[in-house]
Coordinates of C-alpha atoms and ligand atoms in Angstrom, one line a residue:
M1 CA -32.0 -9.7 42.7
N2 CA -29.3 -10.5 39.8
I3 CA -30.0 -14.6 38.8
V4 CA -28.0 -16.8 36.2
I5 CA -30.4 -19.8 34.6
V6 CA -28.3 -22.2 33.4
G7 CA -30.2 -24.2 30.2
A8 CA -32.0 -21.4 29.2
S9 CA -32.5 -22.8 26.2
G10 CA -34.4 -25.2 26.8
Y11 CA -38.6 -25.4 27.9
S12 CA -38.5 -24.8 31.6
G13 CA -35.1 -22.7 31.5
A14 CA -36.5 -20.7 28.4
E15 CA -40.5 -20.3 29.9
L16 CA -38.4 -18.7 33.0
A17 CA -36.7 -16.3 31.5
K18 CA -38.8 -14.9 30.2
L19 CA -41.0 -14.8 34.1
I20 CA -37.7 -13.6 35.5
S21 CA -37.7 -10.5 32.4
L22 CA -41.1 -9.0 33.2
H23 CA -40.9 -9.2 36.7
D24 CA -39.6 -6.4 38.7
S25 CA -37.3 -7.0 41.9
L26 CA -35.3 -9.6 39.4
N27 CA -32.8 -8.7 37.1
L28 CA -32.2 -11.8 34.3
V29 CA -27.5 -10.9 34.2
G30 CA -27.0 -13.7 32.3
M31 CA -28.5 -17.6 30.6
Y32 CA -26.2 -20.7 30.7
V33 CA -26.1 -23.3 28.2
S34 CA -23.6 -26.3 27.7
E35 CA -20.1 -25.3 26.6
N36 CA -19.8 -26.7 23.4
S37 CA -23.4 -26.6 22.7
L38 CA -24.9 -26.2 19.3
D39 CA -26.7 -23.2 19.5
K40 CA -24.7 -20.7 22.1
D41 CA -23.8 -18.0 20.9
K42 CA -27.3 -17.9 20.2
A43 CA -30.3 -15.1 20.8
L44 CA -33.2 -17.4 22.8
A45 CA -35.8 -15.5 21.0
S46 CA -34.2 -17.3 17.9
L47 CA -35.5 -20.6 19.7
Y48 CA -38.5 -19.0 20.6
P49 CA -40.0 -16.2 18.7
E50 CA -42.9 -15.9 21.2
L51 CA -40.2 -14.2 22.8
N52 CA -38.1 -11.7 20.5
G53 CA -38.6 -8.4 22.9
L54 CA -39.1 -10.2 26.1
V55 CA -36.5 -11.4 26.4
D56 CA -33.3 -10.1 24.9
G57 CA -30.3 -12.2 26.0
I58 CA -27.8 -14.4 24.3
L59 CA -27.1 -17.8 25.8
S60 CA -23.8 -18.8 26.4
P61 CA -21.8 -21.2 26.9
L62 CA -20.7 -22.6 30.2
T63 CA -16.9 -21.7 30.5
Q64 CA -14.4 -22.0 33.8
D65 CA -14.9 -18.2 32.6
A66 CA -18.6 -17.2 32.5
L67 CA -18.5 -19.7 36.0
N68 CA -16.2 -16.7 36.9
V69 CA -18.4 -13.8 35.6
I70 CA -21.1 -15.8 37.5
S71 CA -19.5 -15.0 41.1
Q72 CA -19.2 -11.2 40.3
N73 CA -22.2 -11.0 38.8
A74 CA -25.6 -13.3 40.5
D75 CA -26.8 -13.3 43.3
A76 CA -29.0 -16.8 42.6
V77 CA -28.5 -19.6 39.5
C78 CA -31.3 -21.1 38.5
L79 CA -30.3 -24.5 36.9
C80 CA -32.2 -25.8 34.4
T81 CA -30.5 -28.9 33.3
E82 CA -31.3 -32.9 33.9
H83 CA -30.4 -34.6 37.3
S84 CA -27.4 -35.4 37.1
V85 CA -25.2 -32.0 35.4
S86 CA -27.4 -30.3 38.5
V87 CA -26.0 -32.6 40.5
E88 CA -22.3 -31.6 39.4
L89 CA -23.0 -27.6 39.2
A90 CA -25.0 -26.3 42.5
P91 CA -22.0 -27.2 44.9
K92 CA -19.9 -24.7 42.7
F93 CA -21.8 -21.7 42.8
L94 CA -23.6 -22.9 46.7
A95 CA -19.4 -22.6 47.5
M96 CA -20.1 -19.3 45.9
G97 CA -22.7 -18.0 47.6
K98 CA -24.3 -17.9 45.7
K99 CA -28.5 -19.7 46.8
V100 CA -29.1 -22.3 44.2
F101 CA -33.0 -23.0 42.6
D102 CA -32.9 -26.3 41.1
L103 CA -35.5 -27.3 38.7
S104 CA -34.2 -30.3 38.5
G105 CA -34.6 -33.8 40.6
G106 CA -31.3 -33.9 41.6
F107 CA -31.8 -33.3 45.5
R108 CA -35.1 -33.9 46.6
L109 CA -35.1 -37.2 47.2
S110 CA -33.4 -38.7 50.7
S111 CA -30.9 -40.4 50.2
N112 CA -27.6 -42.2 48.1
E113 CA -29.1 -45.5 47.6
D114 CA -32.2 -43.5 46.3
Y115 CA -30.8 -41.7 43.5
E116 CA -29.0 -45.1 42.4
N117 CA -32.6 -47.5 42.1
Y118 CA -34.5 -43.9 40.4
Y119 CA -32.2 -41.6 38.7
G120 CA -29.5 -44.4 38.0
F121 CA -25.9 -42.2 39.2
K122 CA -24.7 -42.0 42.4
H123 CA -24.9 -39.0 44.3
T124 CA -21.9 -37.3 43.9
S125 CA -22.4 -34.6 46.7
P126 CA -25.2 -36.6 49.0
E127 CA -24.4 -34.2 52.0
L128 CA -26.2 -32.0 50.7
L129 CA -29.5 -33.5 49.7
E130 CA -30.4 -32.9 54.2
Q131 CA -29.2 -28.5 53.5
A132 CA -31.9 -28.5 49.9
V133 CA -35.2 -27.9 50.9
Y134 CA -38.0 -29.1 49.3
G135 CA -40.3 -26.0 47.0
L136 CA -43.4 -27.0 47.2
V137 CA -44.5 -23.3 47.8
E138 CA -48.4 -23.8 49.6
W139 CA -46.5 -26.4 52.3
Q140 CA -43.0 -25.0 52.8
K141 CA -43.4 -21.1 53.5
E142 CA -41.2 -20.7 56.2
Q143 CA -38.5 -23.6 55.1
I144 CA -38.1 -21.6 51.1
K145 CA -37.5 -18.4 53.0
N146 CA -33.9 -18.8 54.3
A147 CA -33.1 -21.9 52.5
Q148 CA -29.5 -22.2 50.2
L149 CA -30.0 -24.6 47.8
V150 CA -34.1 -25.0 46.8
A151 CA -34.5 -28.5 45.3
V152 CA -38.1 -27.3 43.8
P153 CA -40.7 -29.9 42.6
G154 CA -41.0 -32.4 40.0
C155 CA -43.8 -31.2 38.0
Y156 CA -45.8 -34.4 38.9
P157 CA -45.0 -34.5 43.0
T158 CA -46.7 -31.0 42.1
A159 CA -49.7 -31.5 41.2
A160 CA -50.1 -35.0 43.3
L161 CA -48.8 -33.3 46.9
N162 CA -51.3 -30.1 46.6
A163 CA -54.9 -32.8 45.5
L164 CA -53.8 -35.1 48.7
K165 CA -52.1 -33.5 51.8
P166 CA -55.2 -31.7 52.6
L167 CA -57.3 -34.9 52.9
K168 CA -53.2 -36.9 54.4
Q169 CA -53.7 -33.8 57.6
A170 CA -57.1 -34.3 57.9
G171 CA -56.8 -37.7 59.0
L172 CA -58.7 -39.2 56.0
L173 CA -57.5 -41.2 54.1
T174 CA -56.6 -44.9 54.8
D175 CA -54.0 -46.9 55.3
D176 CA -54.1 -47.9 51.2
T177 CA -51.7 -47.4 48.6
V178 CA -53.6 -44.0 46.8
I179 CA -53.2 -44.9 42.8
I180 CA -52.3 -41.8 40.7
N181 CA -53.1 -41.7 36.6
A182 CA -51.1 -38.8 35.3
V183 CA -51.1 -37.6 31.3
S184 CA -48.6 -35.2 30.5
G185 CA -47.5 -33.2 27.5
V186 CA -44.6 -34.2 25.4
T187 CA -42.7 -30.2 26.7
G188 CA -42.8 -32.6 29.9
A189 CA -39.6 -34.6 28.5
G190 CA -37.9 -31.3 27.6
R191 CA -36.9 -29.8 24.5
K192 CA -33.9 -32.5 23.2
A193 CA -34.5 -34.7 20.4
N194 CA -35.3 -38.0 20.8
V195 CA -37.4 -40.7 18.9
A196 CA -40.0 -41.1 21.9
T197 CA -41.2 -37.4 22.0
H198 CA -41.2 -37.6 18.1
F199 CA -44.6 -36.0 16.4
C200 CA -44.8 -39.0 14.5
E201 CA -44.6 -41.7 17.4
V202 CA -46.4 -39.7 20.7
S203 CA -49.1 -41.8 21.2
L204 CA -51.3 -42.0 24.1
K205 CA -49.2 -44.7 26.3
P206 CA -48.6 -45.2 29.6
Y207 CA -44.5 -45.5 30.7
G208 CA -42.1 -45.8 33.9
L209 CA -44.3 -49.3 35.7
F210 CA -43.3 -49.3 38.8
N211 CA -41.1 -47.7 38.8
H212 CA -40.6 -43.5 37.9
R213 CA -38.2 -41.6 40.7
H214 CA -41.7 -39.8 41.3
G215 CA -43.9 -42.6 43.1
P216 CA -40.7 -41.6 46.0
E217 CA -40.7 -38.4 45.2
I218 CA -44.8 -38.0 46.3
E219 CA -44.1 -41.3 48.7
K220 CA -41.5 -38.8 50.8
Y221 CA -42.8 -35.4 50.8
L222 CA -46.3 -36.8 51.2
G223 CA -45.5 -39.7 54.0
H224 CA -48.0 -41.9 52.1
K225 CA -47.6 -45.1 50.0
V226 CA -49.1 -44.7 45.7
L227 CA -48.4 -46.4 42.9
F228 CA -47.7 -43.7 40.6
T229 CA -48.5 -44.1 36.3
P230 CA -48.4 -41.7 34.7
H231 CA -49.1 -41.6 31.1
L232 CA -47.6 -39.7 27.4
G233 CA -50.3 -37.7 25.8
N234 CA -50.1 -36.2 22.3
F235 CA -50.7 -33.0 23.5
K236 CA -47.6 -30.1 23.9
R237 CA -48.1 -29.1 28.0
G238 CA -50.2 -30.1 30.8
I239 CA -50.8 -33.1 33.2
L240 CA -53.8 -33.9 35.0
E241 CA -54.3 -36.7 37.3
T242 CA -56.6 -39.4 38.1
I243 CA -55.9 -39.8 41.4
Y244 CA -57.9 -42.3 43.2
V245 CA -58.3 -42.5 47.6
K246 CA -59.9 -44.6 49.7
V247 CA -61.0 -42.6 52.9
K248 CA -62.1 -43.6 55.9
P249 CA -66.0 -45.4 56.4
G250 CA -68.2 -43.1 57.2
T251 CA -66.1 -39.0 56.2
T252 CA -68.7 -36.9 53.9
A253 CA -68.6 -34.7 51.7
K254 CA -68.5 -31.7 53.6
Q255 CA -65.4 -33.2 55.3
I256 CA -63.1 -33.6 52.0
A257 CA -63.6 -29.6 51.2
A258 CA -63.6 -28.9 54.8
S259 CA -60.2 -30.0 54.5
Y260 CA -59.6 -28.1 50.6
Q261 CA -59.8 -25.1 53.1
V262 CA -56.2 -25.3 53.8
L263 CA -55.0 -24.4 50.2
A264 CA -58.9 -21.5 50.0
D265 CA -56.2 -19.1 50.8
E266 CA -53.5 -19.3 48.3
P267 CA -53.9 -17.4 44.8
L268 CA -52.7 -20.0 42.9
I269 CA -54.5 -23.2 44.0
R270 CA -58.2 -23.1 42.9
L271 CA -60.2 -25.4 44.7
L272 CA -62.9 -26.3 41.7
G273 CA -64.9 -28.9 44.1
D274 CA -66.8 -31.6 42.4
A275 CA -66.4 -29.5 39.2
I276 CA -64.0 -31.4 36.7
P277 CA -60.3 -29.9 35.8
S278 CA -59.4 -29.7 32.4
I279 CA -55.6 -29.4 30.8
K280 CA -58.0 -26.2 29.1
G281 CA -57.8 -24.8 31.6
V282 CA -54.8 -23.8 33.2
E283 CA -52.6 -24.2 30.1
N284 CA -50.6 -21.8 29.7
S285 CA -51.3 -21.1 33.5
P286 CA -49.5 -21.5 36.9
F287 CA -52.7 -23.1 38.4
V288 CA -53.1 -26.1 40.5
D289 CA -57.4 -26.6 39.3
I290 CA -58.2 -29.6 41.8
G291 CA -61.8 -31.2 42.7
W292 CA -62.8 -34.3 44.0
Q293 CA -66.6 -36.5 44.1
L294 CA -66.9 -39.0 47.2
Q295 CA -69.2 -42.0 46.1
G296 CA -69.3 -44.8 49.2
D297 CA -65.8 -43.9 51.0
Q298 CA -64.4 -44.2 47.7
L299 CA -62.9 -40.5 46.5
I300 CA -61.4 -39.3 42.8
V301 CA -59.6 -36.8 42.7
I302 CA -58.6 -34.7 40.4
S303 CA -55.3 -32.5 39.7
A304 CA -54.1 -30.7 36.7
I305 CA -51.6 -28.1 36.8
D306 CA -49.3 -27.1 33.6
N307 CA -46.5 -28.8 33.4
L308 CA -43.7 -25.9 32.8
L309 CA -45.5 -22.6 35.1
K310 CA -46.6 -24.6 37.6
G311 CA -44.7 -28.0 37.6
A312 CA -41.3 -26.3 37.1
S313 CA -41.3 -22.2 36.4
G314 CA -43.7 -21.5 37.7
Q315 CA -43.2 -22.5 41.3
A316 CA -39.0 -22.0 40.4
L317 CA -40.2 -18.1 40.4
Q318 CA -42.7 -18.3 43.8
C319 CA -40.0 -19.6 45.3
I320 CA -37.8 -16.9 44.5
N321 CA -40.3 -15.0 45.4
L322 CA -39.9 -16.1 49.1
T323 CA -36.8 -15.9 50.0
L324 CA -36.7 -11.7 48.8
G325 CA -39.8 -11.8 51.2
L326 CA -42.2 -10.8 48.3
P327 CA -45.2 -12.5 48.0
A328 CA -45.1 -16.5 46.2
H329 CA -47.7 -15.6 43.7
T330 CA -45.3 -11.6 42.7
G331 CA -45.5 -11.3 38.4
F332 CA -47.5 -13.4 37.2
Q333 CA -50.0 -11.3 35.0
G334 CA -53.4 -11.4 36.0
V335 CA -53.2 -13.4 39.3
K336 CA -55.0 -11.7 42.8
H337 CA -53.9 -11.9 45.8
G338 CA -55.2 -14.0 48.6
Ligands
NDP401 N1 -40.0 -30.5 31.3 C1 -40.9 -29.6 32.2 O1 -41.8 -30.1 32.4 C2 -40.3 -29.9 33.4 C3 -39.2 -30.3 33.6 N2 -38.1 -30.8 35.3 C4 -36.6 -30.4 35.4 O2 -36.3 -29.4 35.0 C5 -34.7 -29.7 33.9 C6 -34.9 -29.2 33.4 O3 -36.0 -29.7 32.0 P1 -36.6 -28.7 30.6 O4 -36.2 -27.8 30.1 O5 -36.9 -30.3 30.5 O6 -35.3 -29.6 29.7 P2 -34.6 -29.7 28.6 O7 -33.6 -30.7 27.8 O8 -36.1 -28.6 27.7 O9 -33.2 -28.6 28.5 C7 -32.0 -28.5 28.9 C8 -31.1 -27.4 28.6 O10 -30.2 -27.8 29.9 C9 -28.9 -27.5 28.7 N3 -27.5 -28.6 29.9 C10 -27.7 -29.6 29.6 N4 -26.0 -30.6 29.5 C11 -25.7 -29.1 29.9 C12 -24.7 -28.9 31.6 N5 -23.7 -29.2 31.3 N6 -24.4 -27.3 31.6 C13 -25.3 -26.2 30.9 N7 -26.2 -26.2 30.7 C14 -26.3 -27.7 29.4 C15 -30.0 -27.5 27.6 O11 -28.4 -26.9 26.2 P3 -28.0 -28.3 25.5 O12 -27.6 -29.1 25.8 O13 -27.5 -27.2 24.5 O14 -26.6 -26.7 26.3 C16 -31.1 -26.7 28.3 O15 -30.5 -25.4 28.3 C17 -34.4 -31.1 34.0 O16 -33.8 -32.0 35.3 C18 -36.2 -31.7 33.9 O17 -36.0 -33.2 34.7 C19 -39.2 -30.2 36.1 C20 -40.2 -29.8 36.0 C21 -40.4 -30.0 34.3
X2W402 C1 -43.4 -36.3 29.9 C2 -42.2 -36.8 30.5 O1 -41.4 -37.2 30.3 N1 -41.9 -36.1 31.7 C3 -41.1 -37.0 33.0 C4 -41.2 -35.8 33.8 C5 -41.4 -34.1 34.3 C6 -39.9 -33.3 34.5 O2 -38.9 -33.2 33.9 O3 -39.6 -34.2 36.3 P1 -38.6 -34.0 37.3 O4 -39.4 -32.9 37.4 O5 -38.3 -34.4 37.8 O6 -37.7 -32.9 36.4 C7 -40.7 -37.6 32.7 O7 -41.5 -37.9 32.7 O8 -39.0 -37.7 32.8

C-alpha cells in the first residue's frame, strides 16, 4: 500500500512515518506540511535526528500540484493534522478514491452540534460523520477492515475505553457516573510552540474541566456517563488514567477479572490484574496496560498508554493493517502474536 502522511512534521506524523518506513507491506510515498510551512523542503530527519537512517524523505508543501501527485501515487492518506484541517482535507482525498485515516477528532463525534459545542467550529462535511468508522481497534475490527474513512480515536479515549468497555459489556457498571482522572505528557499537545506547553510553564495541572472534547467521545463509544478530567504532566510522553467505578453490589473480583478476558488475546493489551500500570511501563511502546483493584463495590481501574503510539500513530497503523487484511499488530517490533 502506498501511503502519504499530511502533517508529517508533527509529533504523531513523525512517529507514523517511522512506523510506516519500518513496515514490510507499506511504502511511504509522500510527507506533507502546509503550503507555507517553515519546515517545507526540509528532511524530516533534520527535525528529528533520531530518524536519521530510518526515514529518508523530505517534507513537501501541500500545494495543488502536490494534491495532483497524491491523486496519482497514493492508495491511502493519513491526516496527522489539527481537527479543522482534517475536516477540510478528508473530503478531497475521499473524492480521489483514497482511504483516509484521520488522527484528529474531526470525524469522531455524531453531529454538527457536537462540533460547535466541543470543538468550536461548524463541521463542513457532517454527512461524513455517519460514514466514518471509529478506529478503536480491539472493538471494531470488522468495521475498520472495509472502511474508507477511519476516525482514529483520541489518546485519552483509547486508554479509557479499553479499560471500561469490558466492564460495561459484562453488565457490571451501576448507573453512576464513572470518574476518569487522566494525566498526559506534553507531546499530547503537539509540536507547535505554545506558552502553556513551554518548558518553564508546564506544571502538573488539570485543564478542560467539564468541557474537554474527549468526555463526549468516551461517552459515545462507551454508552455510559463519565466525568473526565485531563491533567498536563511535566513529562514528554505517555498517559495514565485512574478511573473510579461503582460496580453492582455483590460483584466479585473473579467477575471483574472474567470481564477483562474479552481482551486477553489482544496482542497490544496487557492485563495486569491487581498490579498497577505506570507511564514507564508503556512509554515508547504500543501497548495498553490495564490494572484494577476492588474494595466492596468500589473499583479502581488504571490504564496506561503511550499517547503517540497506541494513542495516535500506533493505533492508526493497526487500522491500516486491518484494511490490508493483516493482523492488526503487524509491524510493531517485538510484539508477539495473540
Ligand atoms: N499528539 C498526540 O498525542 C495526539 C494527537 N492527536 C491528533 O493528531 C493530530 C496531529 O497531532 P500532533 O502530531 O500532536 O500535531 P502537531 O501540531 O505536532 O503537528 C501538526 C502537523 O500538521 C501540519 N499542518 C498544519 N496545518 C496544515 C495544513 N493546512 N496542511 C497540511 N499540514 C498542516 C504541521 O506542519 P506545519 O504547521 O509546519 O504546516 C504539522 O506537521 C491532531 O488533530 C491531534 O489532535 C491524536 C491523538 C494523540
Ligand atoms: C496534553 C494535551 O494537550 N492533550 C490533548 C489531547 C491529545 C490530542 O491530540 O487529542 P485528540 O486525540 O482529540 O486529537 C488535548 O487535551 O487537547
